[in-house]
């Protein structure tokens, strides 16, 4: 149980275009999902916390108009990178917390590698 | 503030034992996670410590001292496949996990 999927697993796009990444909890409901970004040989950096039915909470330094987050249901959150630039190239990972569980574990998706050319 | 420190890199020999330390200073504390992350993959859960002491799970053990703000992950009988980054993360309530920068472990023959 507790499986989180992400789609796509990798994407290459041209500078100036937008890319949408989906994060789904497959066998549990997630009131809260988290979006992280990871550059090579660095740790996970939290970008935003996504709450079902409400606006996402962004970390300091993360542009909310550039990284659009929508958490429309208890099993789906999306991250849209708008007007992507080469510096947005990174590994994007989502995670979800089971609303029914007593554990505070965050279950991670497999990640999406974005390359902007 | 939140500050989590881990060594950046470690090297150990196949079959040996290695201890990866983590110290933390956070504004709140409910528990500490250890994750393993292979290059290009998402983190996978290893352990979660809430109370002081050692918790053993197969070849992996995790220790916590809340009064010292200290934890370690102990890996026994190292295998080549254990070469990965090991992330220490603190949970402070209904908030996202705060991750350390990770320790890159290289296991050599």
mmCIF file of C-alpha atoms in Angstrom:
data_model
loop_
_atom_site.group_PDB
_atom_site.id
_atom_site.type_symbol
_atom_site.label_atom_id
_atom_site.label_comp_id
_atom_site.label_asym_id
_atom_site.label_seq_id
_atom_site.Cartn_x
_atom_site.Cartn_y
_atom_site.Cartn_z
ATOM 1 C CA UNK A 1 0.000 0.000 0.000
ATOM 2 C CA UNK A 2 0.801 3.725 0.141
ATOM 3 C CA UNK A 3 1.866 4.140 -3.462
ATOM 4 C CA UNK A 4 2.377 7.539 -5.048
ATOM 5 C CA UNK A 5 2.759 7.893 -8.795
ATOM 6 C CA UNK A 6 4.040 10.764 -10.884
ATOM 7 C CA UNK A 7 3.581 11.480 -14.540
ATOM 8 C CA UNK A 8 5.549 11.985 -16.650
ATOM 9 C CA UNK A 9 8.711 10.375 -15.319
ATOM 10 C CA UNK A 10 10.798 12.596 -17.540
ATOM 11 C CA UNK A 11 10.102 15.447 -19.920
ATOM 12 C CA UNK A 12 12.113 17.646 -22.260
ATOM 13 C CA UNK A 13 10.629 20.957 -23.270
ATOM 14 C CA UNK A 14 11.683 24.120 -25.011
ATOM 15 C CA UNK A 15 12.346 27.332 -23.154
ATOM 16 C CA UNK A 16 9.189 29.403 -22.772
ATOM 17 C CA UNK A 17 6.737 26.504 -22.799
ATOM 18 C CA UNK A 18 4.763 25.150 -19.851
ATOM 19 C CA UNK A 19 4.930 21.672 -18.372
ATOM 20 C CA UNK A 20 2.406 19.951 -16.112
ATOM 21 C CA UNK A 21 3.427 17.225 -13.680
ATOM 22 C CA UNK A 22 0.824 15.026 -12.015
ATOM 23 C CA UNK A 23 1.099 13.413 -8.615
ATOM 24 C CA UNK A 24 -1.403 10.743 -7.582
ATOM 25 C CA UNK A 25 -1.899 8.737 -4.417
ATOM 26 C CA UNK A 26 -3.037 5.383 -5.754
ATOM 27 C CA UNK A 27 -4.360 3.542 -2.721
ATOM 28 C CA UNK A 28 -4.976 6.187 -0.113
ATOM 29 C CA UNK A 29 -6.402 9.654 0.250
ATOM 30 C CA UNK A 30 -4.003 12.496 0.742
ATOM 31 C CA UNK A 31 -5.256 15.703 2.256
ATOM 32 C CA UNK A 32 -1.792 17.150 1.950
ATOM 33 C CA UNK A 33 0.788 16.725 -0.754
ATOM 34 C CA UNK A 34 4.252 18.249 -0.928
ATOM 35 C CA UNK A 35 6.335 19.299 -3.904
ATOM 36 C CA UNK A 36 10.119 19.139 -3.713
ATOM 37 C CA UNK A 37 12.868 20.043 -6.143
ATOM 38 C CA UNK A 38 16.275 18.463 -6.156
ATOM 39 C CA UNK A 39 19.334 19.642 -8.077
ATOM 40 C CA UNK A 40 22.217 17.231 -8.749
ATOM 41 C CA UNK A 41 24.081 16.149 -5.633
ATOM 42 C CA UNK A 42 21.873 18.311 -3.432
ATOM 43 C CA UNK A 43 19.133 17.488 -0.977
ATOM 44 C CA UNK A 44 15.402 17.840 -1.376
ATOM 45 C CA UNK A 45 14.193 21.417 -1.218
ATOM 46 C CA UNK A 46 10.548 21.928 -0.346
ATOM 47 C CA UNK A 47 8.774 24.142 -2.868
ATOM 48 C CA UNK A 48 5.211 24.129 -1.615
ATOM 49 C CA UNK A 49 2.594 22.370 0.447
ATOM 50 C CA UNK A 50 -0.571 21.508 -1.417
ATOM 51 C CA UNK A 51 -3.838 21.156 0.498
ATOM 52 C CA UNK A 52 -6.927 19.658 -1.102
ATOM 53 C CA UNK A 53 -9.464 22.295 -1.961
ATOM 54 C CA UNK A 54 -7.380 25.287 -0.941
ATOM 55 C CA UNK A 55 -4.465 27.343 -2.161
ATOM 56 C CA UNK A 56 -0.985 25.963 -1.893
ATOM 57 C CA UNK A 57 1.484 27.337 0.619
ATOM 58 C CA UNK A 58 4.760 28.262 -1.050
ATOM 59 C CA UNK A 59 8.183 28.347 0.559
ATOM 60 C CA UNK A 60 10.139 31.543 0.584
ATOM 61 C CA UNK A 61 11.802 32.222 -2.739
ATOM 62 C CA UNK A 62 9.456 30.034 -4.785
ATOM 63 C CA UNK A 63 7.435 32.017 -7.343
ATOM 64 C CA UNK A 64 3.791 31.002 -7.035
ATOM 65 C CA UNK A 65 2.946 32.453 -10.430
ATOM 66 C CA UNK A 66 5.623 30.377 -12.069
ATOM 67 C CA UNK A 67 4.966 27.112 -10.255
ATOM 68 C CA UNK A 68 1.202 26.649 -10.293
ATOM 69 C CA UNK A 69 -0.131 24.008 -7.944
ATOM 70 C CA UNK A 70 -3.624 22.577 -8.036
ATOM 71 C CA UNK A 71 -4.903 19.982 -5.563
ATOM 72 C CA UNK A 72 -8.386 19.358 -6.901
ATOM 73 C CA UNK A 73 -9.043 16.003 -5.251
ATOM 74 C CA UNK A 74 -7.816 13.849 -2.401
ATOM 75 C CA UNK A 75 -5.744 11.758 -4.784
ATOM 76 C CA UNK A 76 -4.367 14.252 -7.291
ATOM 77 C CA UNK A 77 -2.110 17.282 -7.173
ATOM 78 C CA UNK A 78 -0.552 18.938 -10.202
ATOM 79 C CA UNK A 79 2.464 21.197 -10.571
ATOM 80 C CA UNK A 80 2.670 23.352 -13.693
ATOM 81 C CA UNK A 81 5.972 24.994 -14.513
ATOM 82 C CA UNK A 82 4.991 28.009 -16.605
ATOM 83 C CA UNK A 83 7.313 29.647 -19.110
ATOM 84 C CA UNK A 84 10.050 27.196 -18.265
ATOM 85 C CA UNK A 85 13.684 28.227 -18.529
ATOM 86 C CA UNK A 86 16.870 26.131 -18.499
ATOM 87 C CA UNK A 87 17.459 26.973 -14.839
ATOM 88 C CA UNK A 88 14.174 25.186 -14.040
ATOM 89 C CA UNK A 89 15.736 21.925 -15.176
ATOM 90 C CA UNK A 90 15.668 19.708 -12.108
ATOM 91 C CA UNK A 91 14.256 16.576 -10.496
ATOM 92 C CA UNK A 92 10.771 17.285 -9.143
ATOM 93 C CA UNK A 93 9.424 14.924 -6.489
ATOM 94 C CA UNK A 94 6.022 14.908 -4.862
ATOM 95 C CA UNK A 95 5.048 13.225 -1.638
ATOM 96 C CA UNK A 96 1.780 12.623 0.144
ATOM 97 C CA UNK A 97 0.616 12.048 3.668
ATOM 98 C CA UNK A 98 -2.174 9.544 4.313
ATOM 99 C CA UNK A 99 -5.060 11.388 5.943
ATOM 100 C CA UNK A 100 -6.276 8.189 7.603
ATOM 101 C CA UNK A 101 -2.968 6.960 8.854
ATOM 102 C CA UNK A 102 -1.461 7.414 12.279
ATOM 103 C CA UNK A 103 2.039 7.514 10.884
ATOM 104 C CA UNK A 104 3.449 10.823 9.809
ATOM 105 C CA UNK A 105 5.416 9.247 7.048
ATOM 106 C CA UNK A 106 5.458 11.004 3.714
ATOM 107 C CA UNK A 107 5.220 8.650 0.765
ATOM 108 C CA UNK A 108 7.264 9.774 -2.195
ATOM 109 C CA UNK A 109 6.507 9.545 -5.871
ATOM 110 C CA UNK A 110 9.203 8.318 -8.266
ATOM 111 C CA UNK A 111 10.053 11.842 -9.394
ATOM 112 C CA UNK A 112 9.941 13.711 -12.689
ATOM 113 C CA UNK A 113 13.109 14.805 -14.413
ATOM 114 C CA UNK A 114 12.548 18.053 -16.281
ATOM 115 C CA UNK A 115 15.029 19.266 -18.884
ATOM 116 C CA UNK A 116 14.440 22.667 -20.461
ATOM 117 C CA UNK A 117 16.395 23.322 -23.630
ATOM 118 C CA UNK B 1 14.975 28.026 12.742
ATOM 119 C CA UNK B 2 15.678 24.642 11.270
ATOM 120 C CA UNK B 3 19.155 23.190 10.957
ATOM 121 C CA UNK B 4 20.001 19.592 10.200
ATOM 122 C CA UNK B 5 23.624 18.505 9.764
ATOM 123 C CA UNK B 6 24.998 15.346 8.217
ATOM 124 C CA UNK B 7 28.420 14.501 6.794
ATOM 125 C CA UNK B 8 28.516 15.116 3.069
ATOM 126 C CA UNK B 9 30.267 11.943 2.016
ATOM 127 C CA UNK B 10 31.434 8.666 3.524
ATOM 128 C CA UNK B 11 33.224 5.629 2.152
ATOM 129 C CA UNK B 12 33.129 2.146 3.635
ATOM 130 C CA UNK B 13 34.166 -1.349 2.658
ATOM 131 C CA UNK B 14 31.836 -4.130 1.602
ATOM 132 C CA UNK B 15 30.921 -6.289 4.591
ATOM 133 C CA UNK B 16 31.813 -3.613 7.123
ATOM 134 C CA UNK B 17 29.670 -1.478 9.432
ATOM 135 C CA UNK B 18 29.119 2.238 8.909
ATOM 136 C CA UNK B 19 27.449 4.844 11.123
ATOM 137 C CA UNK B 20 25.937 7.977 9.591
ATOM 138 C CA UNK B 21 25.343 10.755 12.093
ATOM 139 C CA UNK B 22 22.715 13.469 12.058
ATOM 140 C CA UNK B 23 22.377 16.416 14.419
ATOM 141 C CA UNK B 24 19.452 18.759 14.413
ATOM 142 C CA UNK B 25 18.231 22.017 15.892
ATOM 143 C CA UNK B 26 14.599 22.600 15.016
ATOM 144 C CA UNK B 27 11.813 24.724 16.429
ATOM 145 C CA UNK B 28 9.746 21.638 17.142
ATOM 146 C CA UNK B 29 10.275 17.907 17.157
ATOM 147 C CA UNK B 30 7.899 14.986 16.819
ATOM 148 C CA UNK B 31 10.138 12.420 15.197
ATOM 149 C CA UNK B 32 13.056 11.726 12.898
ATOM 150 C CA UNK B 33 13.084 9.861 9.609
ATOM 151 C CA UNK B 34 15.870 8.234 7.654
ATOM 152 C CA UNK B 35 15.477 7.769 3.925
ATOM 153 C CA UNK B 36 17.662 6.101 1.321
ATOM 154 C CA UNK B 37 17.931 7.664 -2.118
ATOM 155 C CA UNK B 38 19.690 6.134 -5.101
ATOM 156 C CA UNK B 39 20.823 8.502 -7.819
ATOM 157 C CA UNK B 40 17.953 9.596 -10.022
ATOM 158 C CA UNK B 41 15.315 7.964 -7.857
ATOM 159 C CA UNK B 42 12.929 9.132 -5.171
ATOM 160 C CA UNK B 43 13.710 8.577 -1.477
ATOM 161 C CA UNK B 44 12.571 5.354 0.131
ATOM 162 C CA UNK B 45 11.655 5.049 3.793
ATOM 163 C CA UNK B 46 14.114 3.344 6.135
ATOM 164 C CA UNK B 47 13.110 4.234 9.684
ATOM 165 C CA UNK B 48 11.165 6.572 11.943
ATOM 166 C CA UNK B 49 12.258 7.275 15.531
ATOM 167 C CA UNK B 50 9.992 9.020 18.002
ATOM 168 C CA UNK B 51 11.422 7.876 21.326
ATOM 169 C CA UNK B 52 15.023 7.717 22.520
ATOM 170 C CA UNK B 53 16.910 4.560 21.866
ATOM 171 C CA UNK B 54 17.901 2.144 19.164
ATOM 172 C CA UNK B 55 15.497 0.565 16.706
ATOM 173 C CA UNK B 56 16.769 -2.346 14.692
ATOM 174 C CA UNK B 57 15.398 -3.499 11.378
ATOM 175 C CA UNK B 58 17.478 -6.142 9.689
ATOM 176 C CA UNK B 59 20.847 -4.767 8.613
ATOM 177 C CA UNK B 60 19.738 -1.210 9.360
ATOM 178 C CA UNK B 61 19.381 0.333 12.821
ATOM 179 C CA UNK B 62 18.535 3.885 13.827
ATOM 180 C CA UNK B 63 19.257 5.626 17.099
ATOM 181 C CA UNK B 64 17.758 8.770 18.583
ATOM 182 C CA UNK B 65 18.675 11.009 21.512
ATOM 183 C CA UNK B 66 16.170 13.828 21.768
ATOM 184 C CA UNK B 67 18.017 15.607 24.577
ATOM 185 C CA UNK B 68 21.154 15.786 22.436
ATOM 186 C CA UNK B 69 19.399 16.501 19.142
ATOM 187 C CA UNK B 70 21.247 13.549 17.670
ATOM 188 C CA UNK B 71 20.511 10.488 15.597
ATOM 189 C CA UNK B 72 22.508 7.943 13.693
ATOM 190 C CA UNK B 73 21.817 5.312 11.085
ATOM 191 C CA UNK B 74 23.848 2.130 11.409
ATOM 192 C CA UNK B 75 24.326 -0.107 8.383
ATOM 193 C CA UNK B 76 25.771 -3.588 8.971
ATOM 194 C CA UNK B 77 27.194 -6.130 6.534
ATOM 195 C CA UNK B 78 27.485 -3.484 3.866
ATOM 196 C CA UNK B 79 26.654 -4.454 0.323
ATOM 197 C CA UNK B 80 27.517 -2.668 -2.905
ATOM 198 C CA UNK B 81 23.839 -1.868 -3.405
ATOM 199 C CA UNK B 82 23.922 0.205 -0.218
ATOM 200 C CA UNK B 83 25.840 2.888 -2.125
ATOM 201 C CA UNK B 84 23.341 5.745 -2.055
ATOM 202 C CA UNK B 85 22.500 8.999 -0.342
ATOM 203 C CA UNK B 86 21.033 8.772 3.140
ATOM 204 C CA UNK B 87 18.740 11.586 4.187
ATOM 205 C CA UNK B 88 17.897 12.542 7.731
ATOM 206 C CA UNK B 89 14.576 14.379 8.085
ATOM 207 C CA UNK B 90 12.811 15.915 11.080
ATOM 208 C CA UNK B 91 9.065 15.959 11.564
ATOM 209 C CA UNK B 92 7.757 18.827 13.679
ATOM 210 C CA UNK B 93 4.021 18.323 13.695
ATOM 211 C CA UNK B 94 1.578 18.943 10.886
ATOM 212 C CA UNK B 95 4.312 20.345 8.661
ATOM 213 C CA UNK B 96 6.436 19.023 5.814
ATOM 214 C CA UNK B 97 9.535 17.065 6.611
ATOM 215 C CA UNK B 98 12.692 19.142 6.871
ATOM 216 C CA UNK B 99 15.561 17.324 5.199
ATOM 217 C CA UNK B 100 19.258 17.420 5.865
ATOM 218 C CA UNK B 101 21.545 17.707 2.855
ATOM 219 C CA UNK B 102 22.130 13.975 2.791
ATOM 220 C CA UNK B 103 25.179 11.788 3.147
ATOM 221 C CA UNK B 104 26.544 10.117 0.011
ATOM 222 C CA UNK B 105 27.794 6.673 0.974
ATOM 223 C CA UNK B 106 30.155 4.809 -1.327
ATOM 224 C CA UNK B 107 30.683 1.128 -0.650
ATOM 225 C CA UNK B 108 33.917 -0.222 -2.080
ATOM 226 C CA UNK B 109 35.129 -3.776 -2.537
#
